[in-house]
Coordinates of C-alpha atoms and ligand atoms in Angstrom, one line a residue:
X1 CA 41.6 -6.5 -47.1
X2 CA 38.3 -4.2 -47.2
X3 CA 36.7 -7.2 -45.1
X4 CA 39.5 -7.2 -42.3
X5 CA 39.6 -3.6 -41.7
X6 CA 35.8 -3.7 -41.5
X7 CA 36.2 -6.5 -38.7
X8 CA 39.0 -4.8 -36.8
X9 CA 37.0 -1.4 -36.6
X10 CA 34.2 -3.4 -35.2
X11 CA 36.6 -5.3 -32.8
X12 CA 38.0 -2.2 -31.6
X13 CA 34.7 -0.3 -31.3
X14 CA 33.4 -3.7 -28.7
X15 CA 36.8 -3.7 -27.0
X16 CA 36.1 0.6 -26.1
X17 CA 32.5 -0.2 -25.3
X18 CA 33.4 -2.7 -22.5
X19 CA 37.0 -1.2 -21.3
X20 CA 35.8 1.5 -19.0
X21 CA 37.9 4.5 -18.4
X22 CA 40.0 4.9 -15.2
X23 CA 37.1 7.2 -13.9
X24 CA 34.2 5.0 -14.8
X25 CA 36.6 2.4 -12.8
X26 CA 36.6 4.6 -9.7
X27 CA 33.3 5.6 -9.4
X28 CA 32.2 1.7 -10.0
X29 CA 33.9 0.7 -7.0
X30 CA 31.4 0.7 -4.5
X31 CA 33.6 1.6 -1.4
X32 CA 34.9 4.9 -3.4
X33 CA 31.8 6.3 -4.4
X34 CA 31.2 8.3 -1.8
X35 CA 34.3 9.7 -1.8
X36 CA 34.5 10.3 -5.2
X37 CA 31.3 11.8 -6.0
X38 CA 30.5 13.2 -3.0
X39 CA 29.8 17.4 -3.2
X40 CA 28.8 20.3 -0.8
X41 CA 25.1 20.5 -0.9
X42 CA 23.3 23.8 -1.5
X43 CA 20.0 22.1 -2.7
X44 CA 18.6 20.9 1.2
X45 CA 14.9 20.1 1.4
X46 CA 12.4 19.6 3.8
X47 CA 12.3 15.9 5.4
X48 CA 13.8 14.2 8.6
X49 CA 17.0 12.3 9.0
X50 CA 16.2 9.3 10.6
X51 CA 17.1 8.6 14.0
X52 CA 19.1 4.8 13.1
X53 CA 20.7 6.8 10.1
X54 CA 21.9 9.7 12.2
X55 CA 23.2 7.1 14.3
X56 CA 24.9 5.3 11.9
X57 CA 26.5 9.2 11.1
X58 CA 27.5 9.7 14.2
X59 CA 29.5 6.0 14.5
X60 CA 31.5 7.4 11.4
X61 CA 32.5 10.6 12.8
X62 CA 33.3 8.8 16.4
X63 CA 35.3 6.1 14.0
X64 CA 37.6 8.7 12.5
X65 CA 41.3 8.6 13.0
X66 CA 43.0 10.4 15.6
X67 CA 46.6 11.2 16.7
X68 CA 47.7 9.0 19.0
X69 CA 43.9 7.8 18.9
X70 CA 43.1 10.6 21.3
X71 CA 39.6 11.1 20.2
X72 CA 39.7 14.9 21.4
X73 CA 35.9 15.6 20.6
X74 CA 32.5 15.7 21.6
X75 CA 29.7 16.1 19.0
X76 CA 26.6 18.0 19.6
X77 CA 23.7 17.6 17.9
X78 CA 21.4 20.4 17.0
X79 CA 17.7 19.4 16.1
X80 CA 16.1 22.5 17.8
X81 CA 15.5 24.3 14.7
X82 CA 15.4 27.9 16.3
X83 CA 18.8 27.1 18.0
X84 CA 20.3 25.8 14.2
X85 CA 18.7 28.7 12.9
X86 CA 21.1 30.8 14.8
X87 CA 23.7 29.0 13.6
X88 CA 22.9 28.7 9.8
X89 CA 20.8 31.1 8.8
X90 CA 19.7 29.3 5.3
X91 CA 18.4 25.8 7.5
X92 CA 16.2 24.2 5.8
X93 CA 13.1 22.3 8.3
X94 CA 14.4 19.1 9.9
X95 CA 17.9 19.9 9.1
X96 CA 20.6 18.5 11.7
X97 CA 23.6 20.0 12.5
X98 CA 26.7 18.2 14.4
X99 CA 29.0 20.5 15.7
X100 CA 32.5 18.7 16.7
X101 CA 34.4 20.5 19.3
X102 CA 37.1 19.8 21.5
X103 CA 39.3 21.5 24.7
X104 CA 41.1 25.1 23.9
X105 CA 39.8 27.8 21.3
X106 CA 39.3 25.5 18.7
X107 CA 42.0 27.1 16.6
X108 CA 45.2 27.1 17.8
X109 CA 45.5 23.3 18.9
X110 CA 47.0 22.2 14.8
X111 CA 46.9 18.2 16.1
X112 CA 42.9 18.2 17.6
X113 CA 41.9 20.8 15.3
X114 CA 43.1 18.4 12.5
X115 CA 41.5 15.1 14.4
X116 CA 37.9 17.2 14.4
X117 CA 38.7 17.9 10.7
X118 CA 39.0 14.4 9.8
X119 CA 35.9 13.6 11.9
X120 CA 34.1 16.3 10.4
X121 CA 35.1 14.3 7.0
X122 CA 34.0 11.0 8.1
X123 CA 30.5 12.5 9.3
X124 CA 30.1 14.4 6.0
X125 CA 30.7 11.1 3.8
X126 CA 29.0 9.0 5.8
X127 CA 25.6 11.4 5.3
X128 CA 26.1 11.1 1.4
X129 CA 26.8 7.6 1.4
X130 CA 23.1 6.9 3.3
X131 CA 21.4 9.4 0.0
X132 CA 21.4 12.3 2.1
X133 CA 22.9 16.2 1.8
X134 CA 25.7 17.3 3.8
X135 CA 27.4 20.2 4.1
X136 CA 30.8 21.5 6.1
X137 CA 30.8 24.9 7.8
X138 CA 33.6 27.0 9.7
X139 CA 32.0 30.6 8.6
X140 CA 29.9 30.3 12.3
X141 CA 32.1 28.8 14.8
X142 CA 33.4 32.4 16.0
X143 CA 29.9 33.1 16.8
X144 CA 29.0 29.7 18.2
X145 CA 32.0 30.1 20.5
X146 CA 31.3 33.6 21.5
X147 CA 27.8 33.4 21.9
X148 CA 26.1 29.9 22.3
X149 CA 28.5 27.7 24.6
X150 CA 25.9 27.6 27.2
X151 CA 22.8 27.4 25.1
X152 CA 24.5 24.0 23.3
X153 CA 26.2 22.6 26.5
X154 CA 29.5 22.1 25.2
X155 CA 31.7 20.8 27.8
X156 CA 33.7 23.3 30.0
X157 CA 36.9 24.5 28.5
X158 CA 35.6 23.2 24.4
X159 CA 35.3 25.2 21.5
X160 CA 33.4 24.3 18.3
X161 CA 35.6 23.4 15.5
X162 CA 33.5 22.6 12.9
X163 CA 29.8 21.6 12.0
X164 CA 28.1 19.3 9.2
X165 CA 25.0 20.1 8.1
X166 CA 22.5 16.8 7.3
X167 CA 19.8 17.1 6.0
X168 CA 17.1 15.6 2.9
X169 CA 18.4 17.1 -0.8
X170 CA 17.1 17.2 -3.9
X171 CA 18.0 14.1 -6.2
X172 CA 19.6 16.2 -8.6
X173 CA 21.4 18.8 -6.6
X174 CA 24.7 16.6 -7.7
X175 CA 24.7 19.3 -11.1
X176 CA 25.5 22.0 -8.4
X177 CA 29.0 20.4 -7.6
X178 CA 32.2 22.7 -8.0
X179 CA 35.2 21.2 -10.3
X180 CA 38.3 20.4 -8.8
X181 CA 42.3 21.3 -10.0
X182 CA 43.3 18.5 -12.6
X183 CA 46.0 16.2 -10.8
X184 CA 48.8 17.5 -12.9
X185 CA 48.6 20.7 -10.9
X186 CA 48.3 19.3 -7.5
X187 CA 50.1 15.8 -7.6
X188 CA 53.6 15.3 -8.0
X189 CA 55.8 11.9 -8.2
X190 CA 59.3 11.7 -7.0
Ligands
FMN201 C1 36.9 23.3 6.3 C2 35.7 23.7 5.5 C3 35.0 24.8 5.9 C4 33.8 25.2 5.1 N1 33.1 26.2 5.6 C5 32.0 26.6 4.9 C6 31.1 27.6 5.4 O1 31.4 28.2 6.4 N2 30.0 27.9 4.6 C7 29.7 27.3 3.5 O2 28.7 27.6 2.9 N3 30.5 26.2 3.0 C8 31.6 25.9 3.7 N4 32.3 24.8 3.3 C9 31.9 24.1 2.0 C10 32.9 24.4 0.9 O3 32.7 25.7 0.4 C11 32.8 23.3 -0.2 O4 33.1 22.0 0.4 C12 33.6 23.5 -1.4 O5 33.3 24.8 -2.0 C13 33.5 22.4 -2.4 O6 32.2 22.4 -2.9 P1 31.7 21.2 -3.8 O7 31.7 20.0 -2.9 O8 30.3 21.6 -4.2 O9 32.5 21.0 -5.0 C14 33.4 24.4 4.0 C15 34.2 23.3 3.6 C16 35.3 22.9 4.4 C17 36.0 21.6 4.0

């Protein structure tokens, strides 16, 4: 009897050790990685984003969905630093920063303002997924709009929605992440 119990506990301890949790499931999947683990980053160094990878950044956010695939934006990219400086005052040297804007005040339009959202997503992922920081801001669009139109050539009649900040992080800057509500509070089945 002393001999089985001694073989089940070891049975049960290998079956634990190999059955990863529904998390460790998740985040092994290599196509929800990035969207599982990716966080805001506050920890941007100094470095370049390279040219083919800011491409490949800018593919995702002109991939995103759209309603009635309407593609309402245009993305601007800011590598001037003094003009990025003006728009995020914490820039970091090399950072990028995309701004997506689209026709009216970039406010009231719910459908575009939702479409530049979702690009805004896509770009943001898309900069973690190739190992490098990314960050989305709102807090300077009333300025952008009010002040730097010209200076960034947004199309007649656009407003800036939303930005993503790219830029090179610091490997462990992951600690910094904020938790999120447990699923019971935010997820209901019907
Ligand atoms: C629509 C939107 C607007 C945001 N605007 C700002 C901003 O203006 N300034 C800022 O520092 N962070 C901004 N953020 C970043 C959020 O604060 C961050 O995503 C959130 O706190 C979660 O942080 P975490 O990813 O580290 O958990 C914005 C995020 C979103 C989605």
């Amino acid at each position: 009897m002393k001999k089985f119990t001694i073989c089940a506990a070891i049975l049960c301890a290998l079956c634990l050790s190999v059955m990863p949790t529904l998390d460790a499931q998740q985040s092994s999947n290599p196509g929800l990685q990035p969207i599982l683990n990716h966080y805001a980053t506050r920890n941007f160094v100094a470095g370049a984003v390279l040219k083919a990878d800011l491409d490949l950044i800018l593919q995702a956010g002109i991939r995103a969905p759209s309603a009635n695939n309407r593609q309402p934006w245009q993305f601007t990219v800011v590598q001037n630093q003094n003009l990025a400086k003006q728009i995020v005052s914490s820039i970091v040297a090399d950072n990028v920063l995309i701004i997506i804007s689209a026709v009216g005040d970039g406010k009231t339009n719910g459908s575009q303002i939702l479409d530049c959202a979702l690009a805004a997503e896509s770009i943001y992922l898309a900069a973690q997924a190739l190992g490098y920081g990314s960050r989305i801001y709102t807090g300077p669009m009333d300025a952008i709009n009010r002040n730097l139109k010209s200076d960034l050539g947004l199309p007649n009649g656009y407003s800036a929605v939303a930005l993503v900040r790219v830029g090179r992080v610091q490997a462990d800057a992951v600690s910094g992440a904020s938790s999120r509500k447990d699923a019971n509070a935010v997820v209901n089945y019907k």
